[in-house]
Every structure is written in C-alpha cells, then in structure tokens.
Tab-separated table of C-alpha atoms and ligand atoms in Angstrom:
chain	number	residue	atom	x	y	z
B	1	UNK	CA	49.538	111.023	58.000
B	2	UNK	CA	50.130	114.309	58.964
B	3	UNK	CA	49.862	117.356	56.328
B	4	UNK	CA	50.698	120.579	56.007
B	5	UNK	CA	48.484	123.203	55.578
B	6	UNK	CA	48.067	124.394	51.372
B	7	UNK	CA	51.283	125.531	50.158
B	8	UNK	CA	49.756	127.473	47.100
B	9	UNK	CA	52.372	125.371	44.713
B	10	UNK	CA	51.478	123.263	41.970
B	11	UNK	CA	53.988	121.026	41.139
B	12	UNK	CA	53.851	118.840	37.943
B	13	UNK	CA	56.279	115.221	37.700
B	14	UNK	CA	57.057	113.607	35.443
B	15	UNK	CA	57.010	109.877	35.830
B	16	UNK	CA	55.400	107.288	37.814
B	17	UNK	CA	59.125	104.961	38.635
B	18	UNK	CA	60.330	105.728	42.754
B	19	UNK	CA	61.284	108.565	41.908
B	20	UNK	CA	58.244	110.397	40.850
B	21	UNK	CA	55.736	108.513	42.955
B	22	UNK	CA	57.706	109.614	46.048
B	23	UNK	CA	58.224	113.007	45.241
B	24	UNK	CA	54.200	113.351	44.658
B	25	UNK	CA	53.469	111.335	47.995
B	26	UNK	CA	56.332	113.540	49.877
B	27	UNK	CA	54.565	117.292	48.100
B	28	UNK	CA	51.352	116.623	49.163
B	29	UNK	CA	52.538	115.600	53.037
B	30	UNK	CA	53.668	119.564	52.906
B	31	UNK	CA	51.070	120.894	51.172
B	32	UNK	CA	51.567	121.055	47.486
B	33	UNK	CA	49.153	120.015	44.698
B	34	UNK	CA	50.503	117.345	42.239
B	35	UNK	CA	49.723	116.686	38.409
B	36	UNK	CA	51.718	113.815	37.811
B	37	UNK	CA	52.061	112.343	33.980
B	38	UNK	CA	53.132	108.535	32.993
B	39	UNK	CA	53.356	107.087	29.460
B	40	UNK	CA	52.500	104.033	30.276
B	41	UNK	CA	48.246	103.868	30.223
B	42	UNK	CA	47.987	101.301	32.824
B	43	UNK	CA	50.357	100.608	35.740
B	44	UNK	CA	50.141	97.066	35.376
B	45	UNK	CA	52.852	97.893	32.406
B	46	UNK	CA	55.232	98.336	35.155
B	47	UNK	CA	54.122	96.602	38.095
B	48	UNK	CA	53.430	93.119	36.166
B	49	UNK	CA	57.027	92.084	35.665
B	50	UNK	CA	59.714	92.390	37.975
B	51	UNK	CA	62.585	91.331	39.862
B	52	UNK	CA	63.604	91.521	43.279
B	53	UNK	CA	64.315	95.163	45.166
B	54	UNK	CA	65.780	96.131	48.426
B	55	UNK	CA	64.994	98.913	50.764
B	56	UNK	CA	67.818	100.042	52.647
B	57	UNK	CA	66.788	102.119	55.761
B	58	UNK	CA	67.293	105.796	54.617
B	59	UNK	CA	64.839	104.577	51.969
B	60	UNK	CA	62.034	102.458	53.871
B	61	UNK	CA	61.942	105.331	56.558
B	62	UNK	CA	59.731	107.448	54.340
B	63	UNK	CA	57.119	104.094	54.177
B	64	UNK	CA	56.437	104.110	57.588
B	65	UNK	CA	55.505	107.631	57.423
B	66	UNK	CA	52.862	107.449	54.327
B	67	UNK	CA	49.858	105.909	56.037
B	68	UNK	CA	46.337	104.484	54.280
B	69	UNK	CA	43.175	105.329	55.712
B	70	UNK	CA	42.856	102.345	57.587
B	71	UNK	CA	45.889	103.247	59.643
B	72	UNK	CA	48.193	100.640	58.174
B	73	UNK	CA	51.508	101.933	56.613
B	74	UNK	CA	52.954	101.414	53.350
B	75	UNK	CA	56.151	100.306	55.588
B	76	UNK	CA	53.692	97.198	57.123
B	77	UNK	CA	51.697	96.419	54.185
B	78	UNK	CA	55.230	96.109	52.194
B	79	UNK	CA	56.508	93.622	55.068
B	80	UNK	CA	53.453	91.518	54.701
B	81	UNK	CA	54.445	90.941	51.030
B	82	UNK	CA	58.082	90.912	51.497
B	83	UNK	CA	61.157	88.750	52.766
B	84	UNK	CA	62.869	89.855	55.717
B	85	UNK	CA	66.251	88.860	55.630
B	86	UNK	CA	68.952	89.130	58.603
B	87	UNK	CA	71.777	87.816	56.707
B	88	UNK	CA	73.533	87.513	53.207
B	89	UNK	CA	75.348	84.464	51.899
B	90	UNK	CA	77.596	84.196	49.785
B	91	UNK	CA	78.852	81.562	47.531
B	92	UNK	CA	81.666	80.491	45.450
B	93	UNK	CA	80.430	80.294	41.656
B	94	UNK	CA	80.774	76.424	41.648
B	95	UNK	CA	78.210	76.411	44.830
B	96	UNK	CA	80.869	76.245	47.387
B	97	UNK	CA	79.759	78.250	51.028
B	98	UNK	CA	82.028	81.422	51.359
B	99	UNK	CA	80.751	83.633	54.449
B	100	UNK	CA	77.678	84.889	55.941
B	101	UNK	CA	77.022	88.698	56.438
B	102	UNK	CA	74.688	89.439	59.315
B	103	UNK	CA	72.313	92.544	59.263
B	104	UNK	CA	71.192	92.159	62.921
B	105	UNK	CA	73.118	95.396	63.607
B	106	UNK	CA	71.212	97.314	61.470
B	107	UNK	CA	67.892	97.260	62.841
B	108	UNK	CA	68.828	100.087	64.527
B	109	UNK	CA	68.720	102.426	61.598
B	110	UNK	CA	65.365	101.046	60.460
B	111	UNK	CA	63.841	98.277	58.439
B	112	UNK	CA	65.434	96.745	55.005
B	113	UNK	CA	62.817	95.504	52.722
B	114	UNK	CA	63.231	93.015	50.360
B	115	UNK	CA	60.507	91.980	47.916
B	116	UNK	CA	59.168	91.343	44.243
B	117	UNK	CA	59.506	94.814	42.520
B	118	UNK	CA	56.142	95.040	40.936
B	119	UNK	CA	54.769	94.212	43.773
B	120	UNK	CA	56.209	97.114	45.984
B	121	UNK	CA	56.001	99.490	43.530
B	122	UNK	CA	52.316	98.434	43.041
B	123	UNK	CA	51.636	99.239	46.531
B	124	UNK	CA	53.147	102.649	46.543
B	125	UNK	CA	50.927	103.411	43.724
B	126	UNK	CA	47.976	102.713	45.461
B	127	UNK	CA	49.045	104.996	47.817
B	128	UNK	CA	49.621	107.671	45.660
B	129	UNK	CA	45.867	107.059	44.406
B	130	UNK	CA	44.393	107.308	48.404
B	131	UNK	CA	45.643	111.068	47.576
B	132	UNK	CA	43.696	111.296	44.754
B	133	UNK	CA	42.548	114.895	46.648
B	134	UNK	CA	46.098	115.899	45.789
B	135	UNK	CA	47.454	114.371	43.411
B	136	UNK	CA	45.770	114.006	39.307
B	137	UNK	CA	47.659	111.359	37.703
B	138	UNK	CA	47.919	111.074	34.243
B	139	UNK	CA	48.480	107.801	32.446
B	140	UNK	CA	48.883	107.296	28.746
B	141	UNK	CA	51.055	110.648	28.262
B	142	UNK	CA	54.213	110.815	27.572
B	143	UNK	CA	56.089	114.608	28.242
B	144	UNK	CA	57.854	115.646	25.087
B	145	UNK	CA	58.726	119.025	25.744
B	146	UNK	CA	59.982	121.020	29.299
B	147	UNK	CA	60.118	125.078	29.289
B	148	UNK	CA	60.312	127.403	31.683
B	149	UNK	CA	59.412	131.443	31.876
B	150	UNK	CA	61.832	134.317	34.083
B	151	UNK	CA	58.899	133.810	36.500
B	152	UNK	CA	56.998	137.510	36.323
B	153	UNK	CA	54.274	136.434	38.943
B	154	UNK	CA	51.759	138.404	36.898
B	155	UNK	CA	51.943	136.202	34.081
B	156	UNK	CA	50.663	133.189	36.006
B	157	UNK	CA	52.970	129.842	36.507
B	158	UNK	CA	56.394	129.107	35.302
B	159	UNK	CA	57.123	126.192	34.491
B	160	UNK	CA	55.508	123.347	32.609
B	161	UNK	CA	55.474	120.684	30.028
B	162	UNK	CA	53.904	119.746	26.614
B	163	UNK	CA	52.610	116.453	27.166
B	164	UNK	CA	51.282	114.210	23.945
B	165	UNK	CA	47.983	112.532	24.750
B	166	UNK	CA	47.164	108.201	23.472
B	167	UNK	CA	44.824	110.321	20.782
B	168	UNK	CA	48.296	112.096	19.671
B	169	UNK	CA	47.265	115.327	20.544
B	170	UNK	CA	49.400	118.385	22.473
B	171	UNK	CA	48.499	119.696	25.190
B	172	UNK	CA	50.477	122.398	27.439
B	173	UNK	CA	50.442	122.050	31.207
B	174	UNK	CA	51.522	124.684	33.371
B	175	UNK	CA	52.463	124.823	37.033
B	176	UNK	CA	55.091	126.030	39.536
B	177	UNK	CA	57.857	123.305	39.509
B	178	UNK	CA	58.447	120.366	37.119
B	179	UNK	CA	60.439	117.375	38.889
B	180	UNK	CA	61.680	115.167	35.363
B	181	UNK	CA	61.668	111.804	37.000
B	182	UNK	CA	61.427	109.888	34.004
B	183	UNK	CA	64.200	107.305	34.433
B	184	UNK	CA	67.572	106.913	32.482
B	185	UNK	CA	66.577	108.527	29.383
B	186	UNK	CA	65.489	111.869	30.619
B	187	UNK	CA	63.959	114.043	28.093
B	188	UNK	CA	64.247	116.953	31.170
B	189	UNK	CA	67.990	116.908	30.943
B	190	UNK	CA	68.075	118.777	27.165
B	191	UNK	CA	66.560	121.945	29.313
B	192	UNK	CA	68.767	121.562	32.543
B	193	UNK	CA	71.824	120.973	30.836
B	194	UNK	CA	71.189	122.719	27.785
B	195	UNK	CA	71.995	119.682	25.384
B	196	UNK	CA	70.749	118.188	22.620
B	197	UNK	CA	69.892	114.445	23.268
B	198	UNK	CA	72.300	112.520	21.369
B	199	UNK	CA	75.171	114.894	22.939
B	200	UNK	CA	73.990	112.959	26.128
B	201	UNK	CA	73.593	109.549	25.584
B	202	UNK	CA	74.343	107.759	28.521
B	203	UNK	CA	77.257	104.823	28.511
B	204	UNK	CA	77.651	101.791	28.478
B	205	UNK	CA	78.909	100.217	31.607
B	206	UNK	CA	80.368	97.046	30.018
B	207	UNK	CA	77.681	95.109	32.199
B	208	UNK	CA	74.089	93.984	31.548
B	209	UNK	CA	72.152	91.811	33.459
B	210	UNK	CA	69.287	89.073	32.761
B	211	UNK	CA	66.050	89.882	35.025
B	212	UNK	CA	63.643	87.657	35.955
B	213	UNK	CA	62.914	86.762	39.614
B	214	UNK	CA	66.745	86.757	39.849
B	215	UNK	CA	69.307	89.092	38.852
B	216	UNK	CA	72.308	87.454	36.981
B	217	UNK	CA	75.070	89.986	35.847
B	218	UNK	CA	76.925	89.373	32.052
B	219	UNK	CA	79.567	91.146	30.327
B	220	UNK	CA	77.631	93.258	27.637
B	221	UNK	CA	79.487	92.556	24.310
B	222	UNK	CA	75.782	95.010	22.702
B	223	UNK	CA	75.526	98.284	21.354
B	224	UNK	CA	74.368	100.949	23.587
B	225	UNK	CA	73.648	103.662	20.664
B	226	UNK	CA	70.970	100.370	19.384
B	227	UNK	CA	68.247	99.234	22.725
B	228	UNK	CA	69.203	98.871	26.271
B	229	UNK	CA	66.419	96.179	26.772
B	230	UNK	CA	65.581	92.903	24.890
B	231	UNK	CA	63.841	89.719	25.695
B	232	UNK	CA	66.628	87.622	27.694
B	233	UNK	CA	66.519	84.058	26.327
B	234	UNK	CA	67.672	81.577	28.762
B	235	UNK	CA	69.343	79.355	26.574
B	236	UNK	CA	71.763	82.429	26.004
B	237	UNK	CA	71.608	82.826	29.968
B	238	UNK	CA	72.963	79.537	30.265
B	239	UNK	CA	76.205	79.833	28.103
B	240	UNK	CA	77.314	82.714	30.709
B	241	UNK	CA	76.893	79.493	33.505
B	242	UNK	CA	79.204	76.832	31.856
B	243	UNK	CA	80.571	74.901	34.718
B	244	UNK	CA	78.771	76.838	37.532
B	245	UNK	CA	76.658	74.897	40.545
B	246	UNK	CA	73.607	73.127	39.325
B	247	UNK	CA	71.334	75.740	41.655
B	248	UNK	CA	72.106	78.341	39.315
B	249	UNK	CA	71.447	76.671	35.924
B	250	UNK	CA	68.123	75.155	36.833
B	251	UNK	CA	67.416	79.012	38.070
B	252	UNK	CA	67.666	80.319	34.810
B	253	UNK	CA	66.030	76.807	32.871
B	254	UNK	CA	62.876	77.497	35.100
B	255	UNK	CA	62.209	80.597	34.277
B	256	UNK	CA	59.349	80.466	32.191
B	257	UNK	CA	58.966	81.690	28.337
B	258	UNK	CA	58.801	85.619	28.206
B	259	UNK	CA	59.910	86.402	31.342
B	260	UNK	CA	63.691	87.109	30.984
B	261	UNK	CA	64.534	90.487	30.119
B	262	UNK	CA	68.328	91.070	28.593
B	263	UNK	CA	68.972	94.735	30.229
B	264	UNK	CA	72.370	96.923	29.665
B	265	UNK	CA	73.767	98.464	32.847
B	266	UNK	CA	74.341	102.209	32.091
B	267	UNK	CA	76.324	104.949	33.994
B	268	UNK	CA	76.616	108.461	33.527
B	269	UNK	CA	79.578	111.111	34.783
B	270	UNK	CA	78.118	113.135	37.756
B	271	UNK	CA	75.951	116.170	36.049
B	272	UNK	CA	77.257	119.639	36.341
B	273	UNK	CA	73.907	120.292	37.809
B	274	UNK	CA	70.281	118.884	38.620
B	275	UNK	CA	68.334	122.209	37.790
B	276	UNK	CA	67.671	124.130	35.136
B	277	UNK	CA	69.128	127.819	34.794
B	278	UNK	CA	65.754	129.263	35.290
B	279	UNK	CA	65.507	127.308	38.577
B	280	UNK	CA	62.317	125.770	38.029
B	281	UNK	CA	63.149	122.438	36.539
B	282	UNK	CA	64.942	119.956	38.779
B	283	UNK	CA	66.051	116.156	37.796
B	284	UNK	CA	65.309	113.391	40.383
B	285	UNK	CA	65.983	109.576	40.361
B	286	UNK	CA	67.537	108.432	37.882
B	287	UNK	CA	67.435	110.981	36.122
B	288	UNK	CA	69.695	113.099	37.712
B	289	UNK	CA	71.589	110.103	39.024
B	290	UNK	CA	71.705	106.197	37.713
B	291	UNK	CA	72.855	103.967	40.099
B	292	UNK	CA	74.233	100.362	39.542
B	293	UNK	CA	72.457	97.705	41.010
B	294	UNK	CA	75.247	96.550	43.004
B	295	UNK	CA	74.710	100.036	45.331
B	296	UNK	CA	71.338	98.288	46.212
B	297	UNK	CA	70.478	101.958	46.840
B	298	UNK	CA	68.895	103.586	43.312
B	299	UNK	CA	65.454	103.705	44.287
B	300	UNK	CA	66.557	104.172	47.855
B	301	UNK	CA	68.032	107.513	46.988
B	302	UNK	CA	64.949	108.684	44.531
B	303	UNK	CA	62.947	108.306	47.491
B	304	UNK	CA	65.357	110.602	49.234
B	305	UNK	CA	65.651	112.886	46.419
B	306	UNK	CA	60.991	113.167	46.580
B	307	UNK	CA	61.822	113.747	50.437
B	308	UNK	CA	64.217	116.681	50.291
B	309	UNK	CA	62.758	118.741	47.484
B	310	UNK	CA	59.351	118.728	48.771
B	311	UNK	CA	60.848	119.891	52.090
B	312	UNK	CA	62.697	122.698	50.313
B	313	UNK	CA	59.382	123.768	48.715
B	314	UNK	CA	57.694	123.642	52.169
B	315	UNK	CA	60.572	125.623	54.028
B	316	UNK	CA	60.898	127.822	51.045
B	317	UNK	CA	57.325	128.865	51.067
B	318	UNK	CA	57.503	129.608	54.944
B	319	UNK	CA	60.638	131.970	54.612
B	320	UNK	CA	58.205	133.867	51.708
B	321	UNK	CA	55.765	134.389	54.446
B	322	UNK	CA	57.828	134.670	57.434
B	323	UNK	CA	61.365	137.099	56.056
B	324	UNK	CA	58.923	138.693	53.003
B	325	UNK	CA	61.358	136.871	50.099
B	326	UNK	CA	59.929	137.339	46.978
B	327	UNK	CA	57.181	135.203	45.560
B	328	UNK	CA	58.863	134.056	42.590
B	329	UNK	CA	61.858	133.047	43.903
B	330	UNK	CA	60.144	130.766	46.222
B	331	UNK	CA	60.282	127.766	43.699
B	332	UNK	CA	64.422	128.488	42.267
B	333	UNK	CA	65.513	129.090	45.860
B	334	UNK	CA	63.883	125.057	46.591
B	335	UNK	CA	65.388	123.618	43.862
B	336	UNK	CA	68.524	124.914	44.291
B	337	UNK	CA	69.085	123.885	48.073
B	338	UNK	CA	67.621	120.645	47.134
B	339	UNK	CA	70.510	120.705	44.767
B	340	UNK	CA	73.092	121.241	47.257
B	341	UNK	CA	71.357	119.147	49.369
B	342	UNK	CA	71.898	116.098	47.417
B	343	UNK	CA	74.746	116.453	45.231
B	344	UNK	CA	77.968	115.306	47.252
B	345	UNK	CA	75.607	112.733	49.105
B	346	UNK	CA	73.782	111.129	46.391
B	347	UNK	CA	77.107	111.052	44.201
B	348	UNK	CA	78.931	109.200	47.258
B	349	UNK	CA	76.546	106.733	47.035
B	350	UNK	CA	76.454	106.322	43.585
B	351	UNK	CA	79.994	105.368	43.778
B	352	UNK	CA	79.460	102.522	45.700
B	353	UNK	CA	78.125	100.538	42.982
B	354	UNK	CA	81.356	100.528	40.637
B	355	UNK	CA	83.033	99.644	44.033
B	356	UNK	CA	81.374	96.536	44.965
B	357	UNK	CA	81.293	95.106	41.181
B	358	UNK	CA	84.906	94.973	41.044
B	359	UNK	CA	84.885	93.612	44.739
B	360	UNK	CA	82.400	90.828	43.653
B	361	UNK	CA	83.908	90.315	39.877
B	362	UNK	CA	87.627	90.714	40.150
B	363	UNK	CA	87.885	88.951	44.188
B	364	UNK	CA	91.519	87.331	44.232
B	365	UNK	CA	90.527	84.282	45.559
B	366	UNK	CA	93.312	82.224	46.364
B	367	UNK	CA	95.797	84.398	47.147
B	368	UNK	CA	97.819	85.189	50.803
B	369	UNK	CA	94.929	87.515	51.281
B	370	UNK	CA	92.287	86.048	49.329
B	371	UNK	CA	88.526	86.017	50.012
B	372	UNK	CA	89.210	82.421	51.222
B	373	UNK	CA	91.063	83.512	53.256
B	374	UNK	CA	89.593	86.551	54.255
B	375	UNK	CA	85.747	86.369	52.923
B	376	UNK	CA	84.600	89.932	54.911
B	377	UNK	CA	86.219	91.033	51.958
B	378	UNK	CA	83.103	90.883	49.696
B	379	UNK	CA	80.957	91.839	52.208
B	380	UNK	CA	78.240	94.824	51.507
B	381	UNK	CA	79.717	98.278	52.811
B	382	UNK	CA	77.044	98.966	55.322
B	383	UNK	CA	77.803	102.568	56.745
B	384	UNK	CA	75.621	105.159	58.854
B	385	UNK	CA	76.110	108.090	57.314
B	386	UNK	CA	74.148	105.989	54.074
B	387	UNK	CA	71.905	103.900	56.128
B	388	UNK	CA	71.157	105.596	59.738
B	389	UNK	CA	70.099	108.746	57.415
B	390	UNK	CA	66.841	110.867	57.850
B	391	UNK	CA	66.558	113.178	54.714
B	392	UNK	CA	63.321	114.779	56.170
B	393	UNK	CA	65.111	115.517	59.198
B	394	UNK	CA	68.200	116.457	57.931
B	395	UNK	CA	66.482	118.662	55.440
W	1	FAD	C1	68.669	95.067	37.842
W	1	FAD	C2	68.507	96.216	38.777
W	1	FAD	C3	68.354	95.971	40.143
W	1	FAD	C4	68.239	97.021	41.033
W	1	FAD	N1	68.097	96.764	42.351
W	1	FAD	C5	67.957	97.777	43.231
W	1	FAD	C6	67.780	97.513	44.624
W	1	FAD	O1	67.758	96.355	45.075
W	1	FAD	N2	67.625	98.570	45.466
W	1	FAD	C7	67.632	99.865	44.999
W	1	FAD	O2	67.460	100.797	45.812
W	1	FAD	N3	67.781	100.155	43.681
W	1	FAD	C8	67.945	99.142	42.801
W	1	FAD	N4	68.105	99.425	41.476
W	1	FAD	C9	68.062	100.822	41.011
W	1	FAD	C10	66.618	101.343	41.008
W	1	FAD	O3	65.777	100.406	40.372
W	1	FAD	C11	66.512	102.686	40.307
W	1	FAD	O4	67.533	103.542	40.778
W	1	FAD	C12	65.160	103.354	40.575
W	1	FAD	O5	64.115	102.458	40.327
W	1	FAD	C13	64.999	104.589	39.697
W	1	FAD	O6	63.683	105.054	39.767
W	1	FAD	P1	63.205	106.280	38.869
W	1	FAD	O7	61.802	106.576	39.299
W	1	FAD	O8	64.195	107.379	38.912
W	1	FAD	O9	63.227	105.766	37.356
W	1	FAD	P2	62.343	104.648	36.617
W	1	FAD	O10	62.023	103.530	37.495
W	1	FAD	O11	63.067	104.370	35.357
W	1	FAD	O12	60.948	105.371	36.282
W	1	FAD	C14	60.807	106.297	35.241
W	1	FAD	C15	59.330	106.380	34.834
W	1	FAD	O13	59.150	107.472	33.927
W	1	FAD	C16	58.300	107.074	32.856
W	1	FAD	N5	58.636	107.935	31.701
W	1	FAD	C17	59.811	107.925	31.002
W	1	FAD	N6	59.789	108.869	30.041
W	1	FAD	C18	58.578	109.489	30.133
W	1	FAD	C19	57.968	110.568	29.417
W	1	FAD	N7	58.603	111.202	28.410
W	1	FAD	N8	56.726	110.942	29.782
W	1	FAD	C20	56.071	110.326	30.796
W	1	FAD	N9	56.601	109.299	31.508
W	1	FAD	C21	57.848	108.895	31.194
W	1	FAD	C22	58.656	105.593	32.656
W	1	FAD	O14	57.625	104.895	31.995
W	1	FAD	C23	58.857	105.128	34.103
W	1	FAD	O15	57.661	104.669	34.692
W	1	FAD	C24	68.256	98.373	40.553
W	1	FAD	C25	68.379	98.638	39.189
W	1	FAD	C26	68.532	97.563	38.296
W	1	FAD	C27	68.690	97.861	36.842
C-alpha cells in the first residue's frame, strides 16, 4: 500500500461504521495521523450480528487498494468470504419467476461484493488495526461534545471533541479535523448546523424492515420520536407474509430466537451543508447523508465520502507548501472542497433509493404495460456515472 509522506495533520473520527473506518484507512494512505473513538468497547458489538451488504464498484474500488502485510487485499480476502453474484432474480410475491437482471456488463467498472455484514465490516477493521502506526482507536467512548477554535496556529489545534470514557469520566481531545461519522443520529450535526437535537430529528420514512440474514421491508405503523430499533419477532414477521410463497415464510420461521431485529427506515431532507462554519468539522456517512437500503449504495458512498476528504487534506497540504497558503486554512479549505465535492453527487444517489421502493412496492402489474408484461421495469438502475466512478481519481 502505498503512503504518502507525513502530512503534519491529526485528524480525529468519530465512529467505527464505513464511514469512519474508511476515512481513517483513506488519511493515513496520504499521510495523516488518526485518533479514532467508538462507543461500543468491543467490535464484536457490531460485527456479531448482521445482514447481508453489497459493494457496488465505486465502493469496492477503494478495497483493492488497502493491502495487509502479507500482500493480500481487503478486496480478495472479502471475495473469499463473500457471494459473487452475476445476476438478480426477481419474483412475484406468491413465488412466481418474473425476470432475471444480469450484471455481466458490469465487471467492467469493478467488482460487486456481496456478503454477511459483520463479516465485511469485521475485516475492514482488522485492517484498520494493521495501521495501528497510524491510527489509535478508541473503544468504549462515546463523543458527547464537538467544538472548534478561529484556528490562531499559535494556540495549537482546532478542532476536537469531549469524549466520555466506560469509567464516566471527560476527557478533551484535540486535533486538526474532526470527521462525525457516527451514523444516523449524529451528535456532530448540533455544531455544523447550528441546531439543537430535537430541532433535527430525523423522519420517519413510513418503512422499516426486519433484519436477520434477510432483509424483509414492512410498512412502519411505530413512533419515530420513541426507538428506531427493537427485537423483530418472527411471529409478527409472519403476519406481513399472509398468503405469500412458502420460501419466504419458512425464511422468517427459521430464523432463530434473538436474531431478528425490527429497524425503522429513516430519511432526512438534503443538509444545507456538511461542515461546520469554522471549517473544521465535516459530516460523513450517514451522517451527512442516510441512504435507503433500496440505493444498495449507503456504505458505498461513506467509503467515497473517507476517499475524497482525505484527498482534499493531502492536496490541501501540498498547495500550503507549494503556492505559500496559509497554515490554518489548510484544514477549512479541505473540508470545504470535499463539500462541493460530494454534495450534488452523493444527493443524486441518495435519491435513488425512494425511486426504486416505489418501483418495487407500487409495480402495476397487470396492466397494458405492466411488469408482466414488461419486467425490465423493476430492474436495478445500474448507471456509470454511479458505478464506473473513481473518487480518488476524480478528486
Ligand atoms: C437494512 C439495510 C440494508 C442496507 N444495505 C446496504 C447495501 O447493501 N449496500 C450499501 O452500500 N448500503 C446499504 N445500507 C446502508 C449502509 O448500511 C449505511 O449507509 C452505512 O453503513 C453507513 O455507515 P456509517 O459509518 O455512516 O454509519 P453507521 O454504520 O451507523 O456507524 C456509526 C458508528 O458510530 C458509532 N457512534 C455513534 N454515536 C457515537 C458517539 N457519540 N461516540 C462514538 N461513537 C459513536 C456507532 O456505534 C457506529 O459504530 C443498508 C442500510 C440498511 C438499514
């Protein structure tokens, strides 16, 4: 794995979801030092449950590039543990055969993983760790607080967070950066947008779905303002299946005790913005951005989000050196391209998950143009300008 020489920048994350594990893996491939905090105290809180994810290949193209000491990337290691699939299929709800969508074309934009989510994420992880030169991660913390300083270089670093420790005490961290990649429920968005948290509760998108080594989308007839999670029970499950194909409701009645989880499918507006006014604060993944599953492209993007900012720090430190701009606007200038970088494109894709729920939930099926008749019509939009996408190199 090729890295760049030491940029000088700290930069602190916060979370240990796609999102945050990318952006650490993607700062230290250009240089930057990483403190990266997680309030869960042992990964296996995340990586022990899990349903399935896909890669798409603007995503999996950063894998190939992060590469263990033994030469093997995190791109081959995750195909070893994954399903390669060259085709969709899709079904009629009573288990009738509707049309098959090929992916064979694709392979020209790069590979499209397809695996157990704890798995894959587990495996990024222990990358992350293989940088442990780089990168301190700290487990067991949860961020309460984000601030950030006008940046007089004489005063030290900017930016930082108050973190609370598994004892309960405070600690402040300080660094150059802090990327808030803490999922959904961003405590990072009260400083970039200036709100107070229940002025930005995100909604509900009249959707959950149960998770266990399946997905199965419900309407969600729960309160947002109450939980967004809850154990899924699969006698519940199976009152959503009356009269569906047989396949399906032995699915959900093997899935065993404790391993269905009930989870609301939120949305939010597009944010005004992704950094703070200060410039030294910046939202990634979710955070910034929470995609539907039916985008298949959430974590996708976060990974895209880890790629472009760390390559705005990099460039942004070698226009300081090279055209003399001044030190502390080295980390605002990043953030803000990264901003501009990924707004319209990360929003565009974002919209593709409203667009291929109604597709899949309101098809017309038997009419003069139905999806009988015409069954490309619930196809996946597969599209270059998402999938053929290089954010390094486009960065
Ligand atoms: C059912 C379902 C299926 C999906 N399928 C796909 C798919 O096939 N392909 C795809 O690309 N995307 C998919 N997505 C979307 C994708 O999972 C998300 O977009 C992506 O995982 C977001 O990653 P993230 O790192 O931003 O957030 P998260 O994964 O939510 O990670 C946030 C992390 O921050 C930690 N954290 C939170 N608050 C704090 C705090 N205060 N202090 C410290 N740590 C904190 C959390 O513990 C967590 O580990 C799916 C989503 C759903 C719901």
């Amino acid at each position: 794995m090729t890295t760049s020489q030491p940029s000088g920048l700290h930069i602190l994350i916060v979370g240990a979801g796609f999102a945050g594990l990318s952006a650490a893996i993607e700062c230290t491939r250009k240089g930057h030092r990483v403190t990266l905090f997680e309030k869960v105290s042992s990964i296996d809180e995340i990586t022990r449950y899990g349903d399935i994810i896909s890669f798409d290949p603007n995503g999996s193209r950063a894998f190939e590039k992060w590469v263990f000491p033994d030469t093997s990337s995190v791109a081959e290691r995750m195909e070893e543990i994954s399903r390669q699939t060259e085709w969709l299929d899709l079904f009629h709800y009573q288990g009738e055969f509707l049309t098959r969508q090929s992916f064979a074309e694709e392979n020209r934009w790069g590979r499209r993983i397809n695996g157990h989510r704890g798995e894959l994420h587990r495996l990024v992880y222990e990358f992350v760790k293989t940088r442990k030169e780089e990168v301190e991660v700290r487990l067991g913390v949860r961020v309460v607080e984000y601030f950030e300083s006008d940046g007089d270089e004489k005063k030290g670093p900017h930016a930082g967070v108050v973190i609370k420790g598994p004892d309960g005490k405070m600690e402040k961290v300080m660094g150059d950066a802090v990327l808030a990649a803490e999922g959904v429920r961003s405590r990072g968005r009260k400083l970039v947008l200036g709100l107070e948290e229940e002025d930005e509760q995100p909604k509900s998108s009249g959707y959950a779905v149960y998770r266990a080594s399946m997905v199965f989308t419900h309407i969600d007839d729960g309160n947002i303002e109450e939980s967004w999670q809850f154990p899924g029970k699969p006698e519940e499950a199976l009152a959503y299946l009356e009269g569906w194909c047989s396949v399906v409701r032995e699915l959900v009645k093997a899935t065993p005790p404790g391993r269905l989880i009930d989870y609301k499918l939120v949305y939010r507006e597009p944010l005004p913005t992704f950094v703070s006014s200060k410039g030294r604060v910046a939202l990634i993944g979710d955070a910034a951005h929470p995609f539907l599953p039916t985008s298949i492209q959430g974590a996708s993007q976060s990974i895209e989000d880890g790629t472009v900012i760390a390559t705005c720090l990099e460039l942004a430190c070698q226009s300081n050196k090279r055209w003399d701009m001044s030190k502390e606007q080295v980390v605002p200038t990043a953030l803000k391209a990264y901003e501009k970088l990924r707004y319209k494109r990360v929003h565009k894709a974002q919209a593709m998950g409203p667009k291929t729920r109604e597709r899949w939930h309101k098809a017309d099926w038997n009419g003069p143009e139905g999806v009988w008749k015409v069954p490309e019509k619930l196809w996946l939009l597969r599209e270059e300008w998402l999938l053929g996408f290089d954010a390094e190199g486009d960065t």
